[in-house]
Tab-separated table of N, CA and C in Angstrom:
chain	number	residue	atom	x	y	z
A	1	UNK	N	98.484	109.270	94.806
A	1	UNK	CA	97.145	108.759	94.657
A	1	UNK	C	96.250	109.888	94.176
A	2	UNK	N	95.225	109.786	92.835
A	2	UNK	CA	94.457	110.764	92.387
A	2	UNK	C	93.583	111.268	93.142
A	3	UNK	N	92.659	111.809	93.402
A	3	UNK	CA	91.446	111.356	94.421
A	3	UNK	C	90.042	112.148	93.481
A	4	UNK	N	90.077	111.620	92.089
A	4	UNK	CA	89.258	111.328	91.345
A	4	UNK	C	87.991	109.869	91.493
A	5	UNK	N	88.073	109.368	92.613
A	5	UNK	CA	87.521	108.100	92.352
A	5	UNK	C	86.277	108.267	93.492
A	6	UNK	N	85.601	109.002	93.780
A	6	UNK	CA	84.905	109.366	94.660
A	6	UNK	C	85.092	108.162	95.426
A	7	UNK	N	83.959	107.650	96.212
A	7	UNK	CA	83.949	107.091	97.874
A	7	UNK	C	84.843	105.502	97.829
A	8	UNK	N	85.322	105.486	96.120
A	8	UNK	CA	86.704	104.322	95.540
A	8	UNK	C	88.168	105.153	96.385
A	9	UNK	N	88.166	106.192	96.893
A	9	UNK	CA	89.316	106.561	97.379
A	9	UNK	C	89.845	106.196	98.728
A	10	UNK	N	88.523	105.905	99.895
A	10	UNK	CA	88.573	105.399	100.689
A	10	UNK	C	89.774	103.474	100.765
A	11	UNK	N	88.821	102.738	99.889
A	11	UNK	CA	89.534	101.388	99.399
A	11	UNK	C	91.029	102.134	99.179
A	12	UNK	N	91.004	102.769	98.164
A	12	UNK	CA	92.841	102.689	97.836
A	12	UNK	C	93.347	103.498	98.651
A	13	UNK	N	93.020	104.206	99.532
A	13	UNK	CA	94.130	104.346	100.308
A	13	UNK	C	94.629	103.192	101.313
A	14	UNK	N	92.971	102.652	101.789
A	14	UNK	CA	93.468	101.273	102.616
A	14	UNK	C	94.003	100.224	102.187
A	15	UNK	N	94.248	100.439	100.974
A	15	UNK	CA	94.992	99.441	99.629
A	15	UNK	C	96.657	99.934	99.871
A	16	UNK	N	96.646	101.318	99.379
A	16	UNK	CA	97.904	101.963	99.891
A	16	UNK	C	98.366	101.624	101.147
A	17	UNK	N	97.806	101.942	102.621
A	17	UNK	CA	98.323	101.504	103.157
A	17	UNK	C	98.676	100.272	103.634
A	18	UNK	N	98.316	99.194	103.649
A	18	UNK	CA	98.686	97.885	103.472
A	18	UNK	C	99.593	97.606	102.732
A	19	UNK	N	99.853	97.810	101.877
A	19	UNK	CA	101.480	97.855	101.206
A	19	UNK	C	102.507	98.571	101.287
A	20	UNK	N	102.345	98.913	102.059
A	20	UNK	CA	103.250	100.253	102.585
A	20	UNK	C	103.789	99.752	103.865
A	21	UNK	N	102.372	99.046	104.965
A	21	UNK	CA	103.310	98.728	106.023
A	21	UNK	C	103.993	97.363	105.561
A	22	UNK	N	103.199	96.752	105.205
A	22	UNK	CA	104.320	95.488	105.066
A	22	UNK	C	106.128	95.600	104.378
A	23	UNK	N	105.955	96.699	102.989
A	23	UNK	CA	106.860	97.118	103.015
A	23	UNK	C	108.146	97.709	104.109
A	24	UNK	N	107.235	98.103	105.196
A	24	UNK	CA	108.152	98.952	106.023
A	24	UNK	C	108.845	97.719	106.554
A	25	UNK	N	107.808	97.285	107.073
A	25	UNK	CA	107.989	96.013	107.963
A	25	UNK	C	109.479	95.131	107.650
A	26	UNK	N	109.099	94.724	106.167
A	26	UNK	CA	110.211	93.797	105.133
A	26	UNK	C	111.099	94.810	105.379
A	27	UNK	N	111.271	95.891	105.225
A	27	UNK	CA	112.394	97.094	104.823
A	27	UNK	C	113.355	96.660	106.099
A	28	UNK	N	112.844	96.534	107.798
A	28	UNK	CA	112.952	96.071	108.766
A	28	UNK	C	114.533	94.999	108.614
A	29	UNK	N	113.555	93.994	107.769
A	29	UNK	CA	114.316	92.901	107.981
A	29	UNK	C	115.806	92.887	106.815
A	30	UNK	N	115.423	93.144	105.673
A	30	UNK	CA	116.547	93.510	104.889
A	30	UNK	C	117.534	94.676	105.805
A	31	UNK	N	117.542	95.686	106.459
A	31	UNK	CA	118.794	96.232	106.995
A	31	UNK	C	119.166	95.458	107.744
A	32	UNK	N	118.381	94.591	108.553
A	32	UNK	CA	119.258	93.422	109.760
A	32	UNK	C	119.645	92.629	109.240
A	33	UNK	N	119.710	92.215	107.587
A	33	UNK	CA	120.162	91.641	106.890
A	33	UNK	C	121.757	91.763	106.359
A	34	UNK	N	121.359	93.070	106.125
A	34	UNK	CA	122.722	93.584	104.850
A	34	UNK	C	123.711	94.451	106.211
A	35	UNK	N	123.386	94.506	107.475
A	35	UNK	CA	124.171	95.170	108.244
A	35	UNK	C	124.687	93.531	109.488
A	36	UNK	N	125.328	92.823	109.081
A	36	UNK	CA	124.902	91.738	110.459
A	36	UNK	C	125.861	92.133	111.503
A	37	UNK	N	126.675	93.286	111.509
A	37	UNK	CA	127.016	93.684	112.582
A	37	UNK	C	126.750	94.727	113.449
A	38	UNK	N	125.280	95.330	113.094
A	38	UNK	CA	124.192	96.173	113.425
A	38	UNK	C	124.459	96.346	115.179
A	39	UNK	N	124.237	97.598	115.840
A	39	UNK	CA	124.029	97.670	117.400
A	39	UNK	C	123.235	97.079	117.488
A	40	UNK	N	123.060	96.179	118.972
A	40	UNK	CA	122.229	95.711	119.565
A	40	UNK	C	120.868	96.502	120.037
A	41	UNK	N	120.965	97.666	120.159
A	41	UNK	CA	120.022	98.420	120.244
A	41	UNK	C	119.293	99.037	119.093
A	42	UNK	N	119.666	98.402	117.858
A	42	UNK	CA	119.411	98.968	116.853
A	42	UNK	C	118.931	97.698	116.305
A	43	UNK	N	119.283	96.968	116.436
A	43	UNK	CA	118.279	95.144	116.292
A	43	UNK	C	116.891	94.949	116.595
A	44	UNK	N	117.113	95.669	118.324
A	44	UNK	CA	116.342	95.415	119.003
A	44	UNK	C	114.502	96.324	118.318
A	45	UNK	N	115.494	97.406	117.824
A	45	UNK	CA	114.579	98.724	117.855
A	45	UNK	C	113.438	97.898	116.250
A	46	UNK	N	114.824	97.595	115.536
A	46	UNK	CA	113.735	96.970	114.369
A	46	UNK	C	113.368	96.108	113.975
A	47	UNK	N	113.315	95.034	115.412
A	47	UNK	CA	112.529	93.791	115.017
A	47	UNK	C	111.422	94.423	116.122
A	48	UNK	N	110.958	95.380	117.226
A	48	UNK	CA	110.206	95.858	117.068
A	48	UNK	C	109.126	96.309	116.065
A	49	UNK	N	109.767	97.234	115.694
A	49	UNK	CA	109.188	98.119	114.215
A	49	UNK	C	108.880	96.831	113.248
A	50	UNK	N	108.996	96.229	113.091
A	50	UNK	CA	108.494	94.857	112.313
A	50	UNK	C	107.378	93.994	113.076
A	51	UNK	N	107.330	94.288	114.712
A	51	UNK	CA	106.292	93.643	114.879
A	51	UNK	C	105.052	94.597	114.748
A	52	UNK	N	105.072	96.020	115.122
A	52	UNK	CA	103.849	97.077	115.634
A	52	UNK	C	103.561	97.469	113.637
A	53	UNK	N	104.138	97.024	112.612
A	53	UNK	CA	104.203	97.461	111.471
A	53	UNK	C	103.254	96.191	111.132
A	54	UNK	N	103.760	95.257	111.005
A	54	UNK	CA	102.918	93.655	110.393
A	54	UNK	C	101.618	93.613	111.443
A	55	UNK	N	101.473	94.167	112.557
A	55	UNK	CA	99.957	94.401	113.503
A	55	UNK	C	99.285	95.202	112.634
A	56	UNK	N	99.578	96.963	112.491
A	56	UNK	CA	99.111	97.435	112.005
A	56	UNK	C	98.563	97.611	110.243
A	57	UNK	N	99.507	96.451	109.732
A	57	UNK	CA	99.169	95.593	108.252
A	57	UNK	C	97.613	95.072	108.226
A	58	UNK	N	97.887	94.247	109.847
A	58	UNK	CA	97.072	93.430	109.585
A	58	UNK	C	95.517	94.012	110.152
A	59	UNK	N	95.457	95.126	110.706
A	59	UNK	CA	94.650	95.671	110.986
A	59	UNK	C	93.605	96.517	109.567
A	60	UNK	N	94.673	97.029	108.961
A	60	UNK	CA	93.977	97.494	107.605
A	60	UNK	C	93.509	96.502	106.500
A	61	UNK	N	93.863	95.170	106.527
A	61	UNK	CA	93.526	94.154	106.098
A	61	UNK	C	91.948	93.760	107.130
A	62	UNK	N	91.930	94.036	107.989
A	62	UNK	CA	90.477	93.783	108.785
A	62	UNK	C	89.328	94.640	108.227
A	63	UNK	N	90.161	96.218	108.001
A	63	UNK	CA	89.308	97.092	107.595
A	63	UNK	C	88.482	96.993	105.884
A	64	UNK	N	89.583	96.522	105.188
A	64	UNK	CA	89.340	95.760	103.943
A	64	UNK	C	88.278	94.922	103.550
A	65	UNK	N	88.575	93.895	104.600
A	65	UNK	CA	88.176	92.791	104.494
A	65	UNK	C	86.196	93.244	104.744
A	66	UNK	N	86.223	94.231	105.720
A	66	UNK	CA	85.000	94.721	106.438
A	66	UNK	C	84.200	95.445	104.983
A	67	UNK	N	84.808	96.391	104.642
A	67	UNK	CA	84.398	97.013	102.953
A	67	UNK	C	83.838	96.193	102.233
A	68	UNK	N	85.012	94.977	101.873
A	68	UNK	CA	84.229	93.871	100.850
A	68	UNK	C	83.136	93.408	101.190
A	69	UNK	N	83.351	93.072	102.803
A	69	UNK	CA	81.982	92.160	103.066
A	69	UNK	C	80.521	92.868	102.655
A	70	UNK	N	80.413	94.463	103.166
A	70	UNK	CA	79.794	95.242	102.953
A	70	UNK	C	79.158	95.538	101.673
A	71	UNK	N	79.920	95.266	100.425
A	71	UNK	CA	79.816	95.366	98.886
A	71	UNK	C	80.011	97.178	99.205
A	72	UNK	N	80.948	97.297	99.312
A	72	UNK	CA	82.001	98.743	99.744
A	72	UNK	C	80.540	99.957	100.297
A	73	UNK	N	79.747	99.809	100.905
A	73	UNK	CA	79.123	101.286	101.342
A	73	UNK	C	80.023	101.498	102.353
A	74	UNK	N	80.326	103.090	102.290
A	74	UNK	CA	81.130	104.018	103.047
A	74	UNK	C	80.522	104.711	103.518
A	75	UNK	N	79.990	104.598	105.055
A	75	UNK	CA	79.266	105.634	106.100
A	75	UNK	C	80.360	106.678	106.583
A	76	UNK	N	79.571	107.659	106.978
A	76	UNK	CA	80.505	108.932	107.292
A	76	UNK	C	81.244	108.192	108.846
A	77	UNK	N	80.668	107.130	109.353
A	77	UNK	CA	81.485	106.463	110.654
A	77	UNK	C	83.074	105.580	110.239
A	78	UNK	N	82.655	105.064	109.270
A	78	UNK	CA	83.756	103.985	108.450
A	78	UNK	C	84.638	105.492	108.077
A	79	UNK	N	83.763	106.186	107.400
A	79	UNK	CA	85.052	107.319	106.820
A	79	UNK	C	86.177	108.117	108.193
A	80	UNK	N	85.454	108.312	109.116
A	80	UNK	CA	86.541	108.122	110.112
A	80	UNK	C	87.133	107.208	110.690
A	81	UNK	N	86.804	106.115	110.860
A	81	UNK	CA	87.727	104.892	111.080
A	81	UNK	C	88.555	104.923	110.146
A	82	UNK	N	88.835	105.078	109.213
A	82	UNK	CA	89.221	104.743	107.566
A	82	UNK	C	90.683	105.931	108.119
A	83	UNK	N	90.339	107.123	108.057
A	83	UNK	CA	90.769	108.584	108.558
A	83	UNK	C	91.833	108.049	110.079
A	84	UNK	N	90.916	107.462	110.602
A	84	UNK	CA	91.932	107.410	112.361
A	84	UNK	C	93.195	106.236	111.713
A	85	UNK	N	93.079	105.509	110.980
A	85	UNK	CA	93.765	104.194	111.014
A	85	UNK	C	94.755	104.823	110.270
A	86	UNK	N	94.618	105.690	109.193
A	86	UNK	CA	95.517	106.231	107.928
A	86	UNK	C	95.990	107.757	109.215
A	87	UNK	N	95.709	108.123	110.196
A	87	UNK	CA	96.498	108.911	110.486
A	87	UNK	C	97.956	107.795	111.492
A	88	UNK	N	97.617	107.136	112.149
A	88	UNK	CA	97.962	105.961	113.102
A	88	UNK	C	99.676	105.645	111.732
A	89	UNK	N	98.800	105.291	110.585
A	89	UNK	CA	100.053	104.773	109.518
A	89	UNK	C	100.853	105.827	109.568
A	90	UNK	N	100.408	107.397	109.244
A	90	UNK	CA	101.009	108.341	108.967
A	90	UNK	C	102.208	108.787	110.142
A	91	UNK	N	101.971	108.181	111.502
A	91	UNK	CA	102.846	108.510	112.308
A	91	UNK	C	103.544	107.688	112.374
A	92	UNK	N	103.062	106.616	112.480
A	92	UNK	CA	104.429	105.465	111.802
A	92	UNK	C	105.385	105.557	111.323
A	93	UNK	N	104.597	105.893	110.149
A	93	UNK	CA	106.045	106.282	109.135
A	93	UNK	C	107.053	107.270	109.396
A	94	UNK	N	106.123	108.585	109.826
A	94	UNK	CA	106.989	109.316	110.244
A	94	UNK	C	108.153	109.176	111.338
A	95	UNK	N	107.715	108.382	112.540
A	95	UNK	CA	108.273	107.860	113.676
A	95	UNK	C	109.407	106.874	112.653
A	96	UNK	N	109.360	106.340	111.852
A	96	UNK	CA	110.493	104.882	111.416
A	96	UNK	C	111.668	105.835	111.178
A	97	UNK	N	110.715	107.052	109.607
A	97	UNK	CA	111.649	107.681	108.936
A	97	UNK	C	112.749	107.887	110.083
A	98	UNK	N	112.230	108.827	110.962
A	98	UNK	CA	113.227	109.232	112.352
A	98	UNK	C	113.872	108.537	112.997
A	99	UNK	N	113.692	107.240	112.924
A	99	UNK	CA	114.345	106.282	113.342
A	99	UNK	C	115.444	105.859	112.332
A	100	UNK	N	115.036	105.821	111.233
A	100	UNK	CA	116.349	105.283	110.319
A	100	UNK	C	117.396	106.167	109.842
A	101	UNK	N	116.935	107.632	110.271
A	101	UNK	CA	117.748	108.678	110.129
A	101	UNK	C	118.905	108.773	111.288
A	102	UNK	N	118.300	108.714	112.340
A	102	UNK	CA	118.656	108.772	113.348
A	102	UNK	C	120.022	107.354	113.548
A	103	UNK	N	119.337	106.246	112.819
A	103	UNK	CA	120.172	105.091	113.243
A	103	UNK	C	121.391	105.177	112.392
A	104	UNK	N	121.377	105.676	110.927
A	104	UNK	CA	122.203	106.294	109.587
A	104	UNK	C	123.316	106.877	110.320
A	105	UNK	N	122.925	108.020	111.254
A	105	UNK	CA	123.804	109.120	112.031
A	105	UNK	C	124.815	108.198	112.757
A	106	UNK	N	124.172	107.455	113.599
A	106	UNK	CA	124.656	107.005	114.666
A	106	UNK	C	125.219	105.792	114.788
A	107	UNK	N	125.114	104.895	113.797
A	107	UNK	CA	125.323	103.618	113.685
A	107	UNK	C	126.747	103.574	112.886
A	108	UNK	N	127.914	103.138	113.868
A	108	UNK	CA	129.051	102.588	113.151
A	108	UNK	C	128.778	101.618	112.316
A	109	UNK	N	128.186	100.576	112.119
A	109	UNK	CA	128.315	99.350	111.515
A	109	UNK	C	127.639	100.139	110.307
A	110	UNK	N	126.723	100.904	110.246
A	110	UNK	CA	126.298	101.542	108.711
A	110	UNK	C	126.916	102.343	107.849
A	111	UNK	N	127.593	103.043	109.250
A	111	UNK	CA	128.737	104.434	108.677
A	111	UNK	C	129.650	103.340	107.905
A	112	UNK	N	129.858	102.047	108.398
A	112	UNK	CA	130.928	101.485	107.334
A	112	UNK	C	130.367	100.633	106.593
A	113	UNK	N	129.522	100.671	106.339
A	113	UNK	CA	128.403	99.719	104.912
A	113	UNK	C	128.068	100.781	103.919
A	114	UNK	N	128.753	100.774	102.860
A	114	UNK	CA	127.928	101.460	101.878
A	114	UNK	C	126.707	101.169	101.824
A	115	UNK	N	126.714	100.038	101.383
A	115	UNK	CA	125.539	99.260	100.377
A	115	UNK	C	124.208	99.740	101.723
A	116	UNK	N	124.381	99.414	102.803
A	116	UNK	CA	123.425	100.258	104.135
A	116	UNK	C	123.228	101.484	103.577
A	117	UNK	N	123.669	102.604	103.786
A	117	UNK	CA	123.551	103.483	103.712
A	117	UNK	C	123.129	103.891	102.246
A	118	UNK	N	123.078	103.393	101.285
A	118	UNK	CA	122.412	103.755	100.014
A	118	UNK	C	120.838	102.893	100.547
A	119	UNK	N	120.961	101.890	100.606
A	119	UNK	CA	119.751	100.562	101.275
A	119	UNK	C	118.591	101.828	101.826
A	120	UNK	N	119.459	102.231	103.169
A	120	UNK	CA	118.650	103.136	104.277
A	120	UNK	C	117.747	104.522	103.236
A	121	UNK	N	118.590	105.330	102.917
A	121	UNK	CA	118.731	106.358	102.341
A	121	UNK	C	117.466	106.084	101.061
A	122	UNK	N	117.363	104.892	100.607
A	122	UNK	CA	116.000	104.336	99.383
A	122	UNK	C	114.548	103.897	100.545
A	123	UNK	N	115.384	103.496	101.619
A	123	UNK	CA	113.904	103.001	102.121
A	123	UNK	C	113.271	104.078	102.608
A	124	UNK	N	114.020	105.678	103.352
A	124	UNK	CA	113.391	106.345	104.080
A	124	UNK	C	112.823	107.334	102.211
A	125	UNK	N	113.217	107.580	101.751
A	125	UNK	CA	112.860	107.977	100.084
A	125	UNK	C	111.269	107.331	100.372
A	126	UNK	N	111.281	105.949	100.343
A	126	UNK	CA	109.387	105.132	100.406
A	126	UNK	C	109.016	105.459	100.828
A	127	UNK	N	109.267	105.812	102.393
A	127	UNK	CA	108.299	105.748	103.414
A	127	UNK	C	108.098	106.965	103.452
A	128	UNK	N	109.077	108.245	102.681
A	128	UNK	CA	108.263	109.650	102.898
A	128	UNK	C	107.481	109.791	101.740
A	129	UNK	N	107.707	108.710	100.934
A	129	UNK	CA	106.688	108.778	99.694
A	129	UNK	C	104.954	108.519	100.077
A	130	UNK	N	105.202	107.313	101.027
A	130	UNK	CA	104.072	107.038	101.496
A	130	UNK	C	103.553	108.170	102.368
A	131	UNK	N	104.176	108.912	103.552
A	131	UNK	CA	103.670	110.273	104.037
A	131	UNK	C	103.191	110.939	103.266
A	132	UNK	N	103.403	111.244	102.173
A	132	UNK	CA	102.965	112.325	100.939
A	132	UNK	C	101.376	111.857	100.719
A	133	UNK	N	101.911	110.384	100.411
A	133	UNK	CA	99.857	109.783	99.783
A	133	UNK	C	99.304	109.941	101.333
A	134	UNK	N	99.518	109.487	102.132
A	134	UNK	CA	98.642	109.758	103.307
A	134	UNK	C	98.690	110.914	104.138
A	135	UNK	N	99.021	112.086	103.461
A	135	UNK	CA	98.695	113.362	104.085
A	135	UNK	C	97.620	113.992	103.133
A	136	UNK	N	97.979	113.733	102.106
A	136	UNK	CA	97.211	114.410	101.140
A	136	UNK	C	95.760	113.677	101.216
A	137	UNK	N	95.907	112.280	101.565
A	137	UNK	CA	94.102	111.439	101.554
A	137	UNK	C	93.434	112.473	102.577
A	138	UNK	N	94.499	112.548	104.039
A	138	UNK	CA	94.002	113.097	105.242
A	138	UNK	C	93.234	114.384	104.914
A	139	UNK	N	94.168	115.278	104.419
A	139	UNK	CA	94.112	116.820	103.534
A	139	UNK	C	92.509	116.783	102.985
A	140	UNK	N	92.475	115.309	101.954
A	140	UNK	CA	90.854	115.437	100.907
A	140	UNK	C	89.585	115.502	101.975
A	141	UNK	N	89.962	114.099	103.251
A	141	UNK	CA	89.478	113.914	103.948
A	141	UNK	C	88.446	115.231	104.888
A	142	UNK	N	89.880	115.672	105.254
A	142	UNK	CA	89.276	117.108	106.110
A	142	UNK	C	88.072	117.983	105.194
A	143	UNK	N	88.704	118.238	103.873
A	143	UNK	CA	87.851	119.295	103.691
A	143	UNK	C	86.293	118.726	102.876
A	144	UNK	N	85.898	117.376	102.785
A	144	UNK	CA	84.750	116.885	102.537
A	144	UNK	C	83.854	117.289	103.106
């Protein structure tokens, strides 16, 4: 994400993140898909992560929704709400990545799925892609 767009950077990151969690979210359901003999504890863990992911979707969709209504003014209060919600995503992600790494390691039913383990290996690729845009918003953030 550029961060050429002065107080337009706020919106796209909350643009960014909203597609990002839902992505994660979906990402969720495709490995319980393509693995159907997945641990039970490893089911369990990511139809979790699909519910606290599609909450927190829908939370940045509130924040959105709040901007538009507004005709987008960005108070230095919104700019930390904006800031707390995009750090909240940022641990997310980080927390999944660790999770799908972790499940990669440990999970027989993946160790014998290719097609998993290339699957896994592209989704945690996104989601540190998405860490990158939301460290760096955080990064612009701070030094404003």
């Amino acid at each position: 994400m550029q961060f050429c767009y002065g107080d337009k950077n706020h919106i796209r990151i909350l643009k960014e993140a909203e597609f990002w969690k839902r992505q994660e979210a979906e990402h969720t359901v495709v490995i319980r898909k393509i693995v159907q003999d997945l641990e039970e504890k490893f089911t369990e863990k990511l139809d979790e992560y699909q519910k606290i992911l599609s909450a927190t979707e829908a939370t940045i969709l509130q924040y959105i929704e709040t901007l538009n209504r507004s005709g987008y003014v960005i108070t230095s209060e919104l700019v930390q709400k904006i800031a707390n919600i995009i750090e909240i995503t940022l641990r997310q992600s980080q927390t999944f990545v660790n999770f799908l790494n972790c499940m990669a390691k440990e999970s027989a039913a993946v160790a014998n799925n290719l097609t998993a383990s290339v699957v896994i290996n592209h989704i945690v690729r996104e989601s540190e892609y998405y860490i990158g845009i939301a460290k760096a918003y955080l990064s612009h953030v701070a030094y404003r």
